[in-house]
């Protein structure tokens, strides 16, 4: 090893789902929305004044936060926006998790949490989900340096009821509790309603799932003005211009169309519930998903073998192959036509 190589940080990176180049692929592996963004988004793209690109964007993304504030009934000062919820969560880790005590998050969860903790030298403990993949609330009662968990959880799709979420917050009022709600719009009750009651709560959401805008990279956090101010201080110390101008304008257009948002969610939820019935008919077991994906397993067939077979049929799903979930597949909810092709392939495999 060369001397300078000793100073390179070695860290296990997050591994995202495969992004195939072939457009004929049925892509059910990264939880993208199968439907296009709101019509207003298309209009905003077509009408975008490219001359504006020569100017730096608004550091506070005021146009976007104004629309978000109207949507949620909060104030603009309650919002922090970033380049996808990953960026938002990364800043949150840097801002709030600076105790010598370990932060807590589930053992089966979004694997980026470990990456950020390692990157920022934050001690952590993973709390084991129970046999049905539920968070055990009592495991989060001990003294700690902060708490973060997704709701619904990923990749399990299990939703914790709001009273359970509040129970964890209530037992951790000396630290910051982050509820990562990337999938909450598909069937859960958001913790946003608890923000007025708990000033140590941060709720993080994204445009990548329910709003069909994964390619724009827009995420946001909602919290007390004190928390948002602290996050902005960290952000402005690193890079004041994280949110580009097209994302601000197009994101604001997406939030404005509430009816399209709700209609699209309804279609995905309907397809998801139908898919549960079809998976059951084929002998699959699964958690009661409240997300835009289903976490499935089969007693007779190995998940890895099913994964490889589906891939040979140009159908991509997600296989993790990690402890406790090595015989599960995470399958994104696509259009009805895409799901029909998925089930045709599964029927062929089982037959």
mmCIF file of C-alpha atoms in Angstrom:
data_model
loop_
_atom_site.group_PDB
_atom_site.id
_atom_site.type_symbol
_atom_site.label_atom_id
_atom_site.label_comp_id
_atom_site.label_asym_id
_atom_site.label_seq_id
_atom_site.Cartn_x
_atom_site.Cartn_y
_atom_site.Cartn_z
ATOM 1 C CA UNK A 1 0.000 0.000 0.000
ATOM 2 C CA UNK A 2 1.276 3.427 -0.934
ATOM 3 C CA UNK A 3 1.569 5.961 1.846
ATOM 4 C CA UNK A 4 -1.216 8.224 0.525
ATOM 5 C CA UNK A 5 -3.583 5.249 0.257
ATOM 6 C CA UNK A 6 -3.609 4.990 4.039
ATOM 7 C CA UNK A 7 -5.573 8.250 4.161
ATOM 8 C CA UNK A 8 -8.384 7.056 1.885
ATOM 9 C CA UNK A 9 -11.597 6.388 3.745
ATOM 10 C CA UNK A 10 -12.786 2.827 3.172
ATOM 11 C CA UNK A 11 -16.535 2.415 3.491
ATOM 12 C CA UNK A 12 -19.124 -0.083 2.283
ATOM 13 C CA UNK A 13 -21.302 1.912 -0.157
ATOM 14 C CA UNK A 14 -25.039 1.748 -0.587
ATOM 15 C CA UNK A 15 -25.960 -0.522 -3.510
ATOM 16 C CA UNK A 16 -28.921 0.857 -5.493
ATOM 17 C CA UNK A 17 -31.249 -1.224 -7.628
ATOM 18 C CA UNK A 18 -30.071 -2.023 -11.122
ATOM 19 C CA UNK A 19 -30.912 0.566 -13.783
ATOM 20 C CA UNK A 20 -31.155 -1.353 -17.093
ATOM 21 C CA UNK A 21 -30.551 0.569 -20.315
ATOM 22 C CA UNK A 22 -33.027 -1.503 -22.346
ATOM 23 C CA UNK A 23 -36.376 0.322 -22.422
ATOM 24 C CA UNK A 24 -38.254 -2.923 -23.101
ATOM 25 C CA UNK A 25 -37.587 -4.057 -19.552
ATOM 26 C CA UNK A 26 -40.471 -4.283 -17.082
ATOM 27 C CA UNK A 27 -38.790 -2.439 -14.251
ATOM 28 C CA UNK A 28 -40.204 -3.392 -10.854
ATOM 29 C CA UNK A 29 -37.013 -3.159 -8.809
ATOM 30 C CA UNK A 30 -36.568 0.444 -7.621
ATOM 31 C CA UNK A 31 -40.044 1.538 -6.476
ATOM 32 C CA UNK A 32 -40.544 4.204 -9.119
ATOM 33 C CA UNK A 33 -44.049 5.341 -9.918
ATOM 34 C CA UNK A 34 -45.287 3.697 -13.167
ATOM 35 C CA UNK A 35 -47.360 6.735 -14.118
ATOM 36 C CA UNK A 36 -46.167 10.078 -15.518
ATOM 37 C CA UNK A 37 -45.925 13.224 -13.383
ATOM 38 C CA UNK A 38 -48.843 15.647 -13.109
ATOM 39 C CA UNK A 39 -49.850 17.460 -16.328
ATOM 40 C CA UNK A 40 -48.658 20.736 -14.834
ATOM 41 C CA UNK A 41 -45.155 19.305 -14.666
ATOM 42 C CA UNK A 42 -45.149 18.707 -18.421
ATOM 43 C CA UNK A 43 -46.353 22.252 -19.014
ATOM 44 C CA UNK A 44 -43.644 23.660 -16.737
ATOM 45 C CA UNK A 45 -40.975 21.725 -18.619
ATOM 46 C CA UNK A 46 -42.171 22.993 -21.990
ATOM 47 C CA UNK A 47 -42.441 26.593 -20.815
ATOM 48 C CA UNK A 48 -39.153 26.681 -18.914
ATOM 49 C CA UNK A 49 -37.087 29.748 -19.779
ATOM 50 C CA UNK A 50 -33.608 28.345 -20.440
ATOM 51 C CA UNK A 51 -32.098 31.830 -20.171
ATOM 52 C CA UNK A 52 -32.689 31.512 -16.425
ATOM 53 C CA UNK A 53 -30.093 28.735 -16.262
ATOM 54 C CA UNK A 54 -27.287 31.299 -16.328
ATOM 55 C CA UNK A 55 -28.399 32.536 -12.887
ATOM 56 C CA UNK A 56 -27.870 30.872 -9.526
ATOM 57 C CA UNK A 57 -31.096 29.399 -8.100
ATOM 58 C CA UNK A 58 -32.859 30.663 -5.002
ATOM 59 C CA UNK A 59 -30.955 29.120 -2.107
ATOM 60 C CA UNK A 60 -34.159 28.780 -0.081
ATOM 61 C CA UNK A 61 -36.203 27.294 -2.964
ATOM 62 C CA UNK A 62 -38.990 29.671 -1.913
ATOM 63 C CA UNK A 63 -41.335 28.844 -4.798
ATOM 64 C CA UNK A 64 -41.254 25.165 -3.858
ATOM 65 C CA UNK A 65 -41.494 25.625 -0.096
ATOM 66 C CA UNK A 66 -44.425 28.000 -0.586
ATOM 67 C CA UNK A 67 -46.381 25.299 -2.435
ATOM 68 C CA UNK A 68 -45.400 22.655 0.105
ATOM 69 C CA UNK A 69 -46.522 24.914 2.947
ATOM 70 C CA UNK A 70 -49.905 25.384 1.290
ATOM 71 C CA UNK A 71 -50.250 21.628 0.714
ATOM 72 C CA UNK A 72 -49.484 20.644 4.321
ATOM 73 C CA UNK A 73 -50.903 23.658 6.121
ATOM 74 C CA UNK A 74 -47.515 24.632 7.581
ATOM 75 C CA UNK A 75 -45.211 27.643 7.219
ATOM 76 C CA UNK A 76 -42.332 27.885 4.750
ATOM 77 C CA UNK A 77 -39.895 27.986 7.665
ATOM 78 C CA UNK A 78 -40.994 24.438 8.524
ATOM 79 C CA UNK A 79 -39.444 23.041 5.307
ATOM 80 C CA UNK A 80 -35.971 22.024 4.236
ATOM 81 C CA UNK A 81 -35.512 20.871 0.635
ATOM 82 C CA UNK A 82 -32.678 18.896 -0.900
ATOM 83 C CA UNK A 83 -31.544 16.806 -3.827
ATOM 84 C CA UNK A 84 -33.755 13.829 -3.101
ATOM 85 C CA UNK A 85 -34.589 12.615 0.380
ATOM 86 C CA UNK A 86 -31.138 10.978 0.511
ATOM 87 C CA UNK A 87 -29.556 14.433 0.484
ATOM 88 C CA UNK A 88 -32.021 15.635 3.108
ATOM 89 C CA UNK A 89 -31.317 12.652 5.365
ATOM 90 C CA UNK A 90 -27.565 13.045 4.904
ATOM 91 C CA UNK A 91 -27.748 16.645 6.108
ATOM 92 C CA UNK A 92 -29.989 15.549 8.988
ATOM 93 C CA UNK A 93 -27.424 12.941 10.088
ATOM 94 C CA UNK A 94 -24.692 15.599 10.066
ATOM 95 C CA UNK A 95 -26.847 18.128 11.882
ATOM 96 C CA UNK A 96 -28.514 16.117 14.620
ATOM 97 C CA UNK A 97 -26.576 12.926 15.329
ATOM 98 C CA UNK A 98 -23.509 14.268 17.149
ATOM 99 C CA UNK A 99 -23.823 12.557 20.511
ATOM 100 C CA UNK A 100 -21.385 9.985 21.896
ATOM 101 C CA UNK A 101 -24.422 7.758 22.376
ATOM 102 C CA UNK A 102 -25.407 5.434 19.496
ATOM 103 C CA UNK A 103 -28.325 6.268 17.284
ATOM 104 C CA UNK A 104 -31.000 3.587 16.857
ATOM 105 C CA UNK A 105 -32.581 2.200 13.707
ATOM 106 C CA UNK A 106 -34.010 -1.214 12.694
ATOM 107 C CA UNK A 107 -31.820 -4.123 11.627
ATOM 108 C CA UNK A 108 -33.862 -4.605 8.447
ATOM 109 C CA UNK A 109 -34.365 -1.173 6.940
ATOM 110 C CA UNK A 110 -33.055 1.303 4.379
ATOM 111 C CA UNK A 111 -29.398 0.307 4.096
ATOM 112 C CA UNK A 112 -28.213 3.883 3.515
ATOM 113 C CA UNK A 113 -28.551 4.566 7.265
ATOM 114 C CA UNK A 114 -25.496 2.433 8.000
ATOM 115 C CA UNK A 115 -23.557 4.101 5.181
ATOM 116 C CA UNK A 116 -24.197 7.600 6.537
ATOM 117 C CA UNK A 117 -23.441 6.530 10.099
ATOM 118 C CA UNK A 118 -20.127 5.055 8.997
ATOM 119 C CA UNK A 119 -19.318 8.038 6.776
ATOM 120 C CA UNK A 120 -19.934 10.594 9.509
ATOM 121 C CA UNK A 121 -18.444 8.429 12.272
ATOM 122 C CA UNK A 122 -21.745 8.162 14.127
ATOM 123 C CA UNK A 123 -22.091 5.224 16.545
ATOM 124 C CA UNK A 124 -25.227 3.183 15.954
ATOM 125 C CA UNK A 125 -27.168 0.149 17.100
ATOM 126 C CA UNK A 126 -29.576 -1.831 14.942
ATOM 127 C CA UNK A 127 -32.706 -2.902 16.774
ATOM 128 C CA UNK A 128 -34.069 -6.239 15.646
ATOM 129 C CA UNK A 129 -37.517 -6.375 14.093
ATOM 130 C CA UNK A 130 -39.802 -9.065 15.492
ATOM 131 C CA UNK A 131 -40.617 -12.231 13.548
ATOM 132 C CA UNK A 132 -43.391 -10.436 11.654
ATOM 133 C CA UNK A 133 -40.978 -7.604 10.737
ATOM 134 C CA UNK A 134 -42.565 -5.081 13.100
ATOM 135 C CA UNK A 135 -40.528 -2.497 14.994
ATOM 136 C CA UNK A 136 -40.435 -3.326 18.702
ATOM 137 C CA UNK A 137 -41.191 0.050 20.282
ATOM 138 C CA UNK A 138 -39.741 -0.865 23.670
ATOM 139 C CA UNK A 139 -36.297 -1.364 22.099
ATOM 140 C CA UNK A 140 -36.162 2.393 21.524
ATOM 141 C CA UNK A 141 -36.831 3.415 25.128
ATOM 142 C CA UNK A 142 -33.192 3.310 26.290
ATOM 143 C CA UNK A 143 -30.947 6.363 26.284
ATOM 144 C CA UNK A 144 -29.540 6.987 22.809
ATOM 145 C CA UNK A 145 -28.120 9.615 20.463
ATOM 146 C CA UNK A 146 -31.113 9.784 18.137
ATOM 147 C CA UNK A 147 -33.650 7.601 16.349
ATOM 148 C CA UNK A 148 -34.481 7.104 12.679
ATOM 149 C CA UNK A 149 -36.822 4.650 10.992
ATOM 150 C CA UNK A 150 -38.877 4.507 7.795
ATOM 151 C CA UNK A 151 -42.641 4.275 7.959
ATOM 152 C CA UNK A 152 -43.744 2.187 6.112
ATOM 153 C CA UNK A 153 -40.476 0.360 6.539
ATOM 154 C CA UNK A 154 -38.344 -0.615 3.573
ATOM 155 C CA UNK A 155 -37.895 -3.215 2.261
ATOM 156 C CA UNK A 156 -40.550 -4.919 4.410
ATOM 157 C CA UNK A 157 -43.447 -2.527 3.514
ATOM 158 C CA UNK A 158 -44.777 -2.838 7.085
ATOM 159 C CA UNK A 159 -46.565 0.238 8.443
ATOM 160 C CA UNK A 160 -46.401 1.298 12.074
ATOM 161 C CA UNK A 161 -49.659 2.945 13.169
ATOM 162 C CA UNK A 162 -49.353 6.586 14.155
ATOM 163 C CA UNK A 163 -49.877 5.846 17.842
ATOM 164 C CA UNK A 164 -46.824 3.570 17.716
ATOM 165 C CA UNK A 165 -44.779 6.285 16.025
ATOM 166 C CA UNK A 166 -45.826 8.758 18.696
ATOM 167 C CA UNK A 167 -44.930 6.276 21.422
ATOM 168 C CA UNK A 168 -41.328 6.190 20.178
ATOM 169 C CA UNK A 169 -41.188 9.991 19.919
ATOM 170 C CA UNK A 170 -42.662 10.389 23.404
ATOM 171 C CA UNK A 171 -39.950 8.160 24.876
ATOM 172 C CA UNK A 172 -37.160 10.050 23.071
ATOM 173 C CA UNK A 173 -37.818 13.736 23.666
ATOM 174 C CA UNK A 174 -34.163 14.450 24.534
ATOM 175 C CA UNK A 175 -32.941 13.524 21.043
ATOM 176 C CA UNK A 176 -34.028 14.055 17.448
ATOM 177 C CA UNK A 177 -36.418 11.464 16.032
ATOM 178 C CA UNK A 178 -36.524 11.216 12.233
ATOM 179 C CA UNK A 179 -39.459 9.480 10.567
ATOM 180 C CA UNK A 180 -38.561 8.659 6.967
ATOM 181 C CA UNK A 181 -41.878 8.704 5.089
ATOM 182 C CA UNK A 182 -40.840 7.930 1.503
ATOM 183 C CA UNK A 183 -43.874 5.609 1.131
ATOM 184 C CA UNK A 184 -46.413 7.089 3.536
ATOM 185 C CA UNK A 185 -48.786 8.337 0.813
ATOM 186 C CA UNK A 186 -49.600 4.786 -0.293
ATOM 187 C CA UNK A 187 -51.527 3.827 2.804
ATOM 188 C CA UNK A 188 -50.405 5.315 6.096
ATOM 189 C CA UNK A 189 -51.078 8.275 8.349
ATOM 190 C CA UNK A 190 -48.238 10.770 8.303
ATOM 191 C CA UNK A 191 -46.447 11.929 11.426
ATOM 192 C CA UNK A 192 -46.783 15.501 10.125
ATOM 193 C CA UNK A 193 -49.776 15.831 12.432
ATOM 194 C CA UNK A 194 -47.402 15.384 15.400
ATOM 195 C CA UNK A 195 -45.053 18.243 14.479
ATOM 196 C CA UNK A 196 -46.930 20.813 16.536
ATOM 197 C CA UNK A 197 -46.709 18.575 19.591
ATOM 198 C CA UNK A 198 -43.043 17.490 19.350
ATOM 199 C CA UNK A 199 -40.355 20.027 18.495
ATOM 200 C CA UNK A 200 -37.723 17.257 18.257
ATOM 201 C CA UNK A 201 -39.533 15.472 15.385
ATOM 202 C CA UNK A 202 -38.327 15.619 11.785
ATOM 203 C CA UNK A 203 -40.487 14.102 9.018
ATOM 204 C CA UNK A 204 -38.808 13.406 5.671
ATOM 205 C CA UNK A 205 -40.607 12.811 2.379
ATOM 206 C CA UNK A 206 -39.750 12.652 -1.319
ATOM 207 C CA UNK A 207 -41.040 13.386 -4.818
ATOM 208 C CA UNK A 208 -39.527 10.127 -6.115
ATOM 209 C CA UNK A 209 -42.392 7.764 -5.316
ATOM 210 C CA UNK A 210 -45.906 9.183 -5.060
ATOM 211 C CA UNK A 211 -45.187 12.196 -7.273
ATOM 212 C CA UNK A 212 -43.516 10.267 -10.135
ATOM 213 C CA UNK A 213 -40.396 12.433 -10.139
ATOM 214 C CA UNK A 214 -37.461 10.211 -9.163
ATOM 215 C CA UNK A 215 -35.431 11.703 -12.005
ATOM 216 C CA UNK A 216 -35.727 15.253 -10.640
ATOM 217 C CA UNK A 217 -34.218 14.409 -7.222
ATOM 218 C CA UNK A 218 -36.427 16.400 -4.866
ATOM 219 C CA UNK A 219 -36.753 15.604 -1.183
ATOM 220 C CA UNK A 220 -37.853 17.622 1.812
ATOM 221 C CA UNK A 221 -38.003 17.615 5.577
ATOM 222 C CA UNK A 222 -40.696 19.062 7.804
ATOM 223 C CA UNK A 223 -39.981 20.095 11.343
ATOM 224 C CA UNK A 224 -39.900 22.886 13.881
ATOM 225 C CA UNK A 225 -38.336 26.146 12.759
ATOM 226 C CA UNK A 226 -35.416 25.474 15.104
ATOM 227 C CA UNK A 227 -34.630 22.134 13.449
ATOM 228 C CA UNK A 228 -34.967 23.503 9.913
ATOM 229 C CA UNK A 229 -32.757 26.479 10.766
ATOM 230 C CA UNK A 230 -30.059 24.129 12.078
ATOM 231 C CA UNK A 231 -30.202 22.035 8.896
ATOM 232 C CA UNK A 232 -29.897 25.152 6.751
ATOM 233 C CA UNK A 233 -26.826 26.229 8.704
ATOM 234 C CA UNK A 234 -25.155 22.923 7.864
ATOM 235 C CA UNK A 235 -26.321 23.039 4.249
ATOM 236 C CA UNK A 236 -25.101 26.606 3.691
ATOM 237 C CA UNK A 237 -21.731 25.727 5.190
ATOM 238 C CA UNK A 238 -21.283 23.046 2.508
ATOM 239 C CA UNK A 239 -23.179 24.195 -0.585
ATOM 240 C CA UNK A 240 -25.812 26.926 -0.688
ATOM 241 C CA UNK A 241 -27.092 25.945 -4.146
ATOM 242 C CA UNK A 242 -28.085 22.319 -3.731
ATOM 243 C CA UNK A 243 -31.509 22.619 -5.394
ATOM 244 C CA UNK A 244 -31.339 23.499 -9.089
ATOM 245 C CA UNK A 245 -33.788 25.937 -10.676
ATOM 246 C CA UNK A 246 -35.659 23.444 -12.927
ATOM 247 C CA UNK A 247 -36.329 21.216 -9.920
ATOM 248 C CA UNK A 248 -37.704 24.147 -7.923
ATOM 249 C CA UNK A 249 -40.081 25.243 -10.687
ATOM 250 C CA UNK A 250 -41.152 21.769 -11.786
ATOM 251 C CA UNK A 251 -41.504 20.566 -8.198
ATOM 252 C CA UNK A 252 -43.805 23.469 -7.377
ATOM 253 C CA UNK A 253 -45.968 22.548 -10.387
ATOM 254 C CA UNK A 254 -46.234 18.954 -9.163
ATOM 255 C CA UNK A 255 -47.457 19.975 -5.707
ATOM 256 C CA UNK A 256 -50.117 22.248 -7.189
ATOM 257 C CA UNK A 257 -52.097 19.386 -8.744
ATOM 258 C CA UNK A 258 -53.582 17.652 -5.700
ATOM 259 C CA UNK A 259 -56.298 15.812 -7.636
ATOM 260 C CA UNK A 260 -53.864 14.115 -10.027
ATOM 261 C CA UNK A 261 -51.703 13.147 -7.044
ATOM 262 C CA UNK A 262 -54.643 11.505 -5.280
ATOM 263 C CA UNK A 263 -55.921 9.787 -8.434
ATOM 264 C CA UNK A 264 -52.520 8.256 -9.164
ATOM 265 C CA UNK A 265 -52.176 7.016 -5.598
ATOM 266 C CA UNK A 266 -55.604 5.381 -5.832
ATOM 267 C CA UNK A 267 -54.618 3.499 -8.987
ATOM 268 C CA UNK A 268 -51.424 2.174 -7.422
ATOM 269 C CA UNK A 269 -53.170 1.119 -4.211
ATOM 270 C CA UNK A 270 -55.884 -0.686 -6.200
ATOM 271 C CA UNK A 271 -53.256 -2.534 -8.254
ATOM 272 C CA UNK A 272 -51.350 -3.416 -5.081
ATOM 273 C CA UNK A 273 -54.378 -4.935 -3.395
ATOM 274 C CA UNK A 274 -55.210 -6.972 -6.499
ATOM 275 C CA UNK A 275 -51.606 -8.139 -6.633
ATOM 276 C CA UNK A 276 -51.825 -9.400 -3.062
ATOM 277 C CA UNK A 277 -54.661 -11.698 -4.060
ATOM 278 C CA UNK A 278 -52.739 -13.007 -7.052
ATOM 279 C CA UNK A 279 -49.577 -13.609 -5.053
ATOM 280 C CA UNK A 280 -51.621 -15.536 -2.497
ATOM 281 C CA UNK A 281 -53.151 -17.716 -5.225
ATOM 282 C CA UNK A 282 -49.632 -18.652 -6.362
ATOM 283 C CA UNK A 283 -48.577 -19.673 -2.856
ATOM 284 C CA UNK A 284 -46.560 -16.597 -1.958
ATOM 285 C CA UNK A 285 -46.544 -15.122 1.523
ATOM 286 C CA UNK A 286 -45.966 -11.439 2.164
ATOM 287 C CA UNK A 287 -46.245 -8.671 4.695
ATOM 288 C CA UNK A 288 -49.340 -6.488 4.563
ATOM 289 C CA UNK A 289 -47.817 -3.810 2.353
ATOM 290 C CA UNK A 290 -48.854 -0.191 2.765
ATOM 291 C CA UNK A 291 -46.197 0.983 0.297
ATOM 292 C CA UNK A 292 -45.895 0.896 -3.490
ATOM 293 C CA UNK A 293 -44.159 -2.475 -3.371
ATOM 294 C CA UNK A 294 -44.782 -5.937 -1.933
ATOM 295 C CA UNK A 295 -42.241 -8.000 0.000
ATOM 296 C CA UNK A 296 -42.875 -11.620 -1.021
ATOM 297 C CA UNK A 297 -41.527 -15.074 -0.272
ATOM 298 C CA UNK A 298 -42.377 -18.626 -1.351
ATOM 299 C CA UNK A 299 -41.847 -21.755 0.722
ATOM 300 C CA UNK A 300 -41.214 -24.013 -2.282
ATOM 301 C CA UNK A 301 -38.986 -21.815 -4.399
ATOM 302 C CA UNK A 302 -35.831 -19.854 -3.662
ATOM 303 C CA UNK A 303 -36.131 -16.114 -4.100
ATOM 304 C CA UNK A 304 -32.817 -15.927 -5.909
ATOM 305 C CA UNK A 305 -33.960 -18.498 -8.473
ATOM 306 C CA UNK A 306 -37.216 -16.616 -9.086
ATOM 307 C CA UNK A 307 -35.248 -13.380 -9.381
ATOM 308 C CA UNK A 308 -32.955 -14.865 -12.027
ATOM 309 C CA UNK A 309 -35.861 -16.403 -13.938
ATOM 310 C CA UNK A 310 -37.789 -13.129 -14.030
ATOM 311 C CA UNK A 311 -34.666 -11.320 -15.175
ATOM 312 C CA UNK A 312 -34.342 -13.773 -18.068
ATOM 313 C CA UNK A 313 -37.872 -12.684 -19.025
ATOM 314 C CA UNK A 314 -36.853 -9.000 -18.925
ATOM 315 C CA UNK A 315 -38.689 -8.408 -15.647
ATOM 316 C CA UNK A 316 -36.521 -6.800 -12.996
ATOM 317 C CA UNK A 317 -37.388 -7.129 -9.288
ATOM 318 C CA UNK A 318 -35.172 -6.608 -6.231
ATOM 319 C CA UNK A 319 -33.334 -9.416 -4.453
ATOM 320 C CA UNK A 320 -31.224 -8.500 -1.417
ATOM 321 C CA UNK A 321 -29.833 -11.851 -0.286
ATOM 322 C CA UNK A 322 -29.094 -10.534 3.200
ATOM 323 C CA UNK A 323 -29.608 -12.044 6.648
ATOM 324 C CA UNK A 324 -33.238 -12.703 7.646
ATOM 325 C CA UNK A 325 -34.599 -11.686 4.222
ATOM 326 C CA UNK A 326 -32.538 -13.877 1.911
ATOM 327 C CA UNK A 327 -35.655 -15.652 0.629
ATOM 328 C CA UNK A 328 -37.649 -12.500 -0.101
ATOM 329 C CA UNK A 329 -38.170 -10.395 -3.203
ATOM 330 C CA UNK A 330 -39.224 -6.771 -3.178
ATOM 331 C CA UNK A 331 -41.539 -6.161 -6.116
ATOM 332 C CA UNK A 332 -42.604 -2.648 -7.108
ATOM 333 C CA UNK A 333 -46.221 -2.079 -8.079
ATOM 334 C CA UNK A 334 -46.350 -1.297 -11.796
ATOM 335 C CA UNK A 335 -49.252 -0.680 -14.110
ATOM 336 C CA UNK A 336 -51.941 -3.332 -14.385
ATOM 337 C CA UNK A 337 -50.424 -4.429 -17.709
ATOM 338 C CA UNK A 338 -46.957 -4.757 -16.196
ATOM 339 C CA UNK A 339 -48.289 -6.747 -13.264
ATOM 340 C CA UNK A 340 -50.169 -9.074 -15.629
ATOM 341 C CA UNK A 341 -46.873 -9.873 -17.371
ATOM 342 C CA UNK A 342 -45.187 -10.422 -14.020
ATOM 343 C CA UNK A 343 -47.831 -12.930 -12.948
ATOM 344 C CA UNK A 344 -47.738 -14.693 -16.313
ATOM 345 C CA UNK A 345 -44.008 -15.213 -15.806
ATOM 346 C CA UNK A 346 -44.483 -16.402 -12.217
ATOM 347 C CA UNK A 347 -47.173 -18.864 -13.314
ATOM 348 C CA UNK A 348 -44.827 -20.229 -15.978
ATOM 349 C CA UNK A 349 -42.035 -20.614 -13.430
ATOM 350 C CA UNK A 350 -44.230 -22.437 -10.913
ATOM 351 C CA UNK A 351 -45.765 -24.687 -13.562
#
